[in-house]
Coordinates of C-alpha atoms in Angstrom, one line a residue:
M94 CA 28.2 -4.2 -51.9
E95 CA 31.7 -2.6 -52.6
K96 CA 34.9 -5.0 -50.9
M97 CA 38.4 -4.4 -51.6
D98 CA 41.4 -5.0 -49.9
D99 CA 39.5 -3.6 -46.3
Y100 CA 37.4 -1.5 -48.6
T101 CA 33.3 -2.1 -47.3
S102 CA 30.2 -0.6 -48.4
F103 CA 26.9 -0.8 -49.2
R104 CA 23.5 -0.2 -48.7
I105 CA 20.9 -1.0 -46.1
T106 CA 17.5 -1.5 -46.5
V107 CA 14.4 -0.1 -45.2
P108 CA 11.8 -1.9 -42.8
E109 CA 8.8 -1.3 -44.9
A110 CA 7.0 1.3 -41.8
F111 CA 10.1 3.4 -42.7
Q112 CA 9.9 3.3 -46.5
E113 CA 7.7 6.9 -46.6
V114 CA 11.0 8.2 -44.5
F115 CA 14.3 7.1 -45.8
S116 CA 15.3 5.5 -49.4
H117 CA 18.1 3.8 -47.8
L118 CA 21.1 4.0 -45.3
Y119 CA 24.7 3.3 -46.6
F120 CA 27.5 2.4 -44.5
A121 CA 31.0 2.6 -45.5
A122 CA 34.6 1.7 -43.5
N123 CA 38.1 2.1 -44.4
H124 CA 40.4 -0.6 -43.4
T125 CA 43.2 -0.7 -45.9
K126 CA 46.5 1.1 -45.4
Q127 CA 45.2 3.8 -47.1
V128 CA 42.7 7.6 -48.0
I129 CA 40.2 6.3 -50.2
S130 CA 38.3 9.3 -52.3
K131 CA 35.1 9.5 -53.3
T132 CA 32.5 11.7 -55.3
L133 CA 29.2 11.5 -54.0
Y134 CA 26.2 11.5 -56.8
P135 CA 24.2 14.7 -56.6
S136 CA 20.6 12.6 -55.0
Y137 CA 18.5 15.8 -54.6
Q138 CA 18.2 14.0 -50.8
T139 CA 19.2 15.7 -47.5
I140 CA 21.2 13.1 -45.5
M141 CA 22.4 12.7 -42.0
I142 CA 26.1 11.0 -41.6
F143 CA 27.5 9.5 -38.3
N144 CA 31.2 9.4 -38.2
F145 CA 32.7 6.7 -36.4
G146 CA 36.6 6.5 -35.3
A147 CA 38.8 8.9 -37.7
K148 CA 37.2 11.9 -39.1
A149 CA 35.7 11.7 -42.3
S150 CA 36.2 14.9 -44.4
L151 CA 34.2 16.7 -47.6
V152 CA 35.3 18.9 -50.4
S153 CA 32.3 21.2 -51.9
R154 CA 32.8 22.3 -55.3
Q155 CA 34.9 25.8 -54.2
G156 CA 37.3 23.3 -53.3
A157 CA 36.0 24.3 -49.3
T158 CA 37.3 21.0 -47.2
I159 CA 34.8 20.4 -44.1
E160 CA 36.4 18.2 -41.8
M161 CA 33.3 15.3 -40.5
D162 CA 32.7 15.3 -36.4
K163 CA 30.2 13.4 -34.8
C164 CA 27.3 14.0 -36.7
L165 CA 26.5 15.9 -39.9
L166 CA 23.5 17.2 -42.5
L167 CA 23.8 17.6 -46.0
G168 CA 21.6 18.7 -48.7
P169 CA 19.7 18.8 -50.9
I170 CA 22.2 17.9 -52.1
K171 CA 22.3 19.1 -56.0
Q172 CA 25.5 18.6 -56.9
A173 CA 28.5 16.4 -56.6
F174 CA 31.2 16.4 -53.9
D175 CA 34.5 14.7 -53.1
Y176 CA 34.7 13.0 -49.7
T177 CA 37.7 11.0 -47.6
L178 CA 37.8 8.2 -45.7
P179 CA 41.2 8.3 -44.1
V180 CA 42.4 5.0 -42.5
G181 CA 40.4 3.8 -39.8
S182 CA 37.3 5.6 -40.5
E183 CA 33.5 4.5 -41.1
I184 CA 30.5 6.2 -41.4
L185 CA 26.7 5.6 -41.9
V186 CA 24.5 7.8 -43.9
A187 CA 20.6 8.6 -43.2
N188 CA 19.4 9.7 -46.2
F189 CA 15.6 11.1 -46.3
K190 CA 13.2 10.4 -48.7
D191 CA 10.3 13.3 -49.6
D192 CA 8.9 15.5 -47.3
A193 CA 10.6 13.5 -44.2
F194 CA 13.4 16.2 -43.8
Y195 CA 10.6 18.8 -43.4
R196 CA 8.5 16.1 -41.3
F197 CA 11.5 15.9 -38.8
F198 CA 12.4 19.8 -38.9
G199 CA 9.6 22.2 -40.4
S200 CA 12.2 22.9 -42.9
A201 CA 12.9 21.0 -46.2
A202 CA 16.2 23.4 -46.5
L203 CA 19.3 23.7 -44.5
P204 CA 20.3 27.9 -43.4
G205 CA 22.3 28.3 -46.3
N206 CA 22.7 25.6 -47.8
I207 CA 26.0 24.4 -46.1
P208 CA 27.4 21.2 -43.8
F209 CA 25.1 21.7 -40.4
D210 CA 24.6 20.1 -36.8
P211 CA 21.6 18.4 -36.4
D212 CA 21.4 19.8 -33.5
G213 CA 21.0 23.2 -34.0
L214 CA 17.7 22.3 -35.4
L215 CA 16.6 21.5 -32.5
D216 CA 16.4 22.6 -29.2
E217 CA 18.4 19.5 -27.9
N218 CA 21.3 17.5 -27.9
C219 CA 19.4 15.2 -29.4
F220 CA 21.6 14.1 -32.7
T221 CA 25.2 13.8 -30.7
S222 CA 23.5 11.8 -27.9
L223 CA 22.8 9.2 -30.4
W224 CA 26.3 9.7 -32.1
H225 CA 26.9 7.9 -27.9
E226 CA 24.5 6.0 -28.5
L227 CA 25.2 4.3 -31.7
Q228 CA 29.5 4.3 -31.1
E229 CA 28.5 1.4 -28.4
I230 CA 26.6 -0.7 -30.9
G231 CA 28.5 -3.4 -32.3
T232 CA 26.5 -4.2 -35.5
V233 CA 26.3 -2.0 -38.5
A234 CA 22.6 -3.6 -39.2
E235 CA 22.0 -3.4 -35.0
K236 CA 23.0 0.9 -35.2
A237 CA 20.9 1.1 -38.4
D238 CA 17.9 -0.6 -36.5
Y239 CA 18.6 2.0 -33.9
V240 CA 18.9 5.4 -35.7
F241 CA 15.2 4.4 -37.1
R242 CA 13.4 3.3 -34.0
F243 CA 14.8 6.5 -32.6
C244 CA 14.1 8.8 -35.2
Q245 CA 10.2 7.6 -35.2
P246 CA 8.8 9.7 -32.4
Y247 CA 10.1 12.9 -33.6
L248 CA 8.4 12.5 -37.1
K249 CA 5.5 14.2 -37.6
D250 CA 2.5 13.4 -39.8
R251 CA 2.9 14.3 -43.1
S252 CA 0.9 17.4 -44.4
S253 CA -2.3 17.3 -46.0
T254 CA -1.5 19.6 -48.9
F255 CA 1.8 17.6 -49.9
E256 CA -0.5 14.6 -50.7
P257 CA -1.0 16.1 -54.0
I258 CA 2.1 16.4 -54.7
A259 CA 3.2 13.0 -53.0
H260 CA 1.1 11.2 -55.1
F261 CA 1.8 12.8 -58.8
R262 CA 6.0 11.9 -57.8
E263 CA 4.5 8.3 -57.1
Q264 CA 3.1 7.9 -60.6
D265 CA 6.3 8.5 -62.3
N266 CA 4.9 10.6 -64.9
A267 CA 7.1 12.4 -67.3
Q268 CA 4.1 15.8 -67.3
S269 CA 5.5 18.8 -65.3
P270 CA 2.8 18.0 -61.6
I271 CA 2.1 21.7 -61.3
K272 CA -0.3 22.6 -63.9
V273 CA -1.6 18.7 -63.2
I274 CA -2.2 19.1 -59.9
A275 CA -3.1 22.8 -59.8
E276 CA -6.1 21.7 -62.7
E277 CA -6.3 18.5 -60.1
S278 CA -7.5 20.4 -56.8
S279 CA -8.6 23.4 -58.3
R280 CA -5.4 25.9 -56.9
T281 CA -3.4 28.2 -58.4
Q282 CA 0.5 27.0 -59.7
R283 CA 2.0 29.7 -58.3
S284 CA 0.6 27.8 -54.5
I285 CA 1.1 24.3 -55.9
Q286 CA 5.1 25.7 -56.5
L287 CA 5.4 27.6 -53.5
N288 CA 4.1 23.8 -51.8
H289 CA 6.9 21.9 -53.6
K290 CA 9.6 24.4 -52.9
K291 CA 8.1 23.8 -49.3
Y292 CA 8.5 20.6 -48.9
L293 CA 11.2 19.7 -51.0
G294 CA 13.9 22.2 -50.9
Y295 CA 13.4 22.6 -54.3
S296 CA 11.1 23.6 -57.6
A297 CA 9.8 21.0 -60.1
K298 CA 11.4 22.6 -62.8
E299 CA 14.8 21.5 -60.7
I300 CA 13.9 17.8 -60.5
S301 CA 12.5 17.6 -63.9
R302 CA 16.1 19.2 -65.2
Y303 CA 17.8 16.3 -62.4
H304 CA 15.6 12.8 -63.8
R305 CA 17.0 14.0 -66.9
F306 CA 20.5 13.7 -66.6
L307 CA 19.8 10.7 -64.2
K308 CA 18.4 8.5 -67.4
A309 CA 21.5 9.5 -69.3
T310 CA 23.6 8.6 -67.2
G311 CA 22.0 5.2 -66.4
L312 CA 21.8 5.0 -70.1
I313 CA 25.6 5.7 -70.2
R314 CA 26.4 2.8 -67.7
D315 CA 24.3 0.9 -69.9
W316 CA 26.4 1.2 -73.2
A317 CA 29.6 0.7 -70.7
S318 CA 28.3 -2.9 -69.5
E319 CA 28.2 -3.7 -72.6
G320 CA 31.7 -3.1 -73.8
T321 CA 30.3 -0.8 -76.6
K322 CA 31.0 3.4 -76.8
P323 CA 28.3 5.3 -76.6
D324 CA 25.9 6.9 -79.1
W325 CA 25.8 10.0 -78.1
H326 CA 23.3 11.2 -80.5
D327 CA 20.7 8.6 -79.5
I328 CA 21.6 9.5 -75.7
I329 CA 20.5 12.8 -76.4
S330 CA 17.7 12.8 -78.4
Q331 CA 16.1 9.4 -75.9
C332 CA 16.9 12.6 -72.7
G333 CA 15.2 15.3 -74.8
Y334 CA 18.1 17.5 -74.7
Y335 CA 18.0 20.1 -77.2
D336 CA 21.7 20.2 -78.0
Q337 CA 25.2 18.5 -77.7
S338 CA 25.7 22.2 -75.8
Q339 CA 22.9 22.1 -73.3
F340 CA 23.4 18.2 -72.9
I341 CA 27.2 18.8 -72.1
H342 CA 26.4 21.8 -69.9
D343 CA 24.1 19.8 -67.7
F344 CA 26.9 17.1 -66.8
K345 CA 28.9 19.6 -66.1
H346 CA 26.4 21.2 -63.8
F347 CA 25.9 18.5 -61.8
I348 CA 29.3 16.2 -61.3
N349 CA 31.9 18.9 -63.2
L350 CA 32.8 16.3 -66.1
S351 CA 31.8 15.8 -69.0
P352 CA 30.3 12.9 -70.6
N353 CA 33.4 11.4 -71.6
Q354 CA 34.7 11.8 -68.2
Y355 CA 32.0 10.4 -66.4
L356 CA 31.9 7.4 -69.0
R357 CA 36.2 7.0 -67.3
F358 CA 35.3 8.2 -63.7
Q359 CA 32.0 6.2 -63.2
Q360 CA 33.8 3.5 -61.1
D361 CA 34.7 5.9 -58.3
I362 CA 31.1 8.1 -58.1
C363 CA 29.3 7.1 -55.4
F364 CA 25.8 7.2 -56.5
A365 CA 22.9 8.0 -53.7
E366 CA 19.5 8.2 -56.1
P367 CA 16.7 8.6 -55.0
G368 CA 14.4 5.0 -54.0

């Protein structure tokens, strides 16, 4: 939990029955006397944001500002973006896990990969209705519990064609899944690639690059926590980067910062890594 001068933010643990659906929920409230800006880390998850109180806003990598109304869908989040919480704002964020977004909406990616009103994906204004109901609920824990119960009837069963991919992901295997799954299931690599993209919204190559980047940021934080300067060459070697140029390029791609800048500004970056 982060709490300073009436700014509060924390993760909400997901009940066991929903751990295949959400990695976590996140809550933040700004009751200070000043606007608070943060950077949301790429997570390769799709998120649903409920905005209460003053309207929060997000800024794209292209500099466009998008004001959040009641409810907003965003993702899969492949690059960092800035968001702003004005005085009096509160947000509750649901982080979809693996193929859960597909199981809700029949698609793993939003139209045009831009922020989207979730009611636009269904034939009813159920999420606007959900926002009104959440607005009347007092505590954050009760709000989270209501979200879980509300979503349950909309969740479809996991497709059998995704099961091999899900199983492979759970093994924390360093190998590329496409070739292994294709060999084990006697299917073509192309069909596995298409299913990976269909159910998750990104390719195996993309997520492999992201995991390499995550490992690098973790090592940087480890060095920082010990109060010592990172050994950049050691981090590059451990994470499997070809050279310093590729290492820097990945940081610029995902969070628009160099490794040195990330080291200085990491306290302002909000982590939403997959659970």
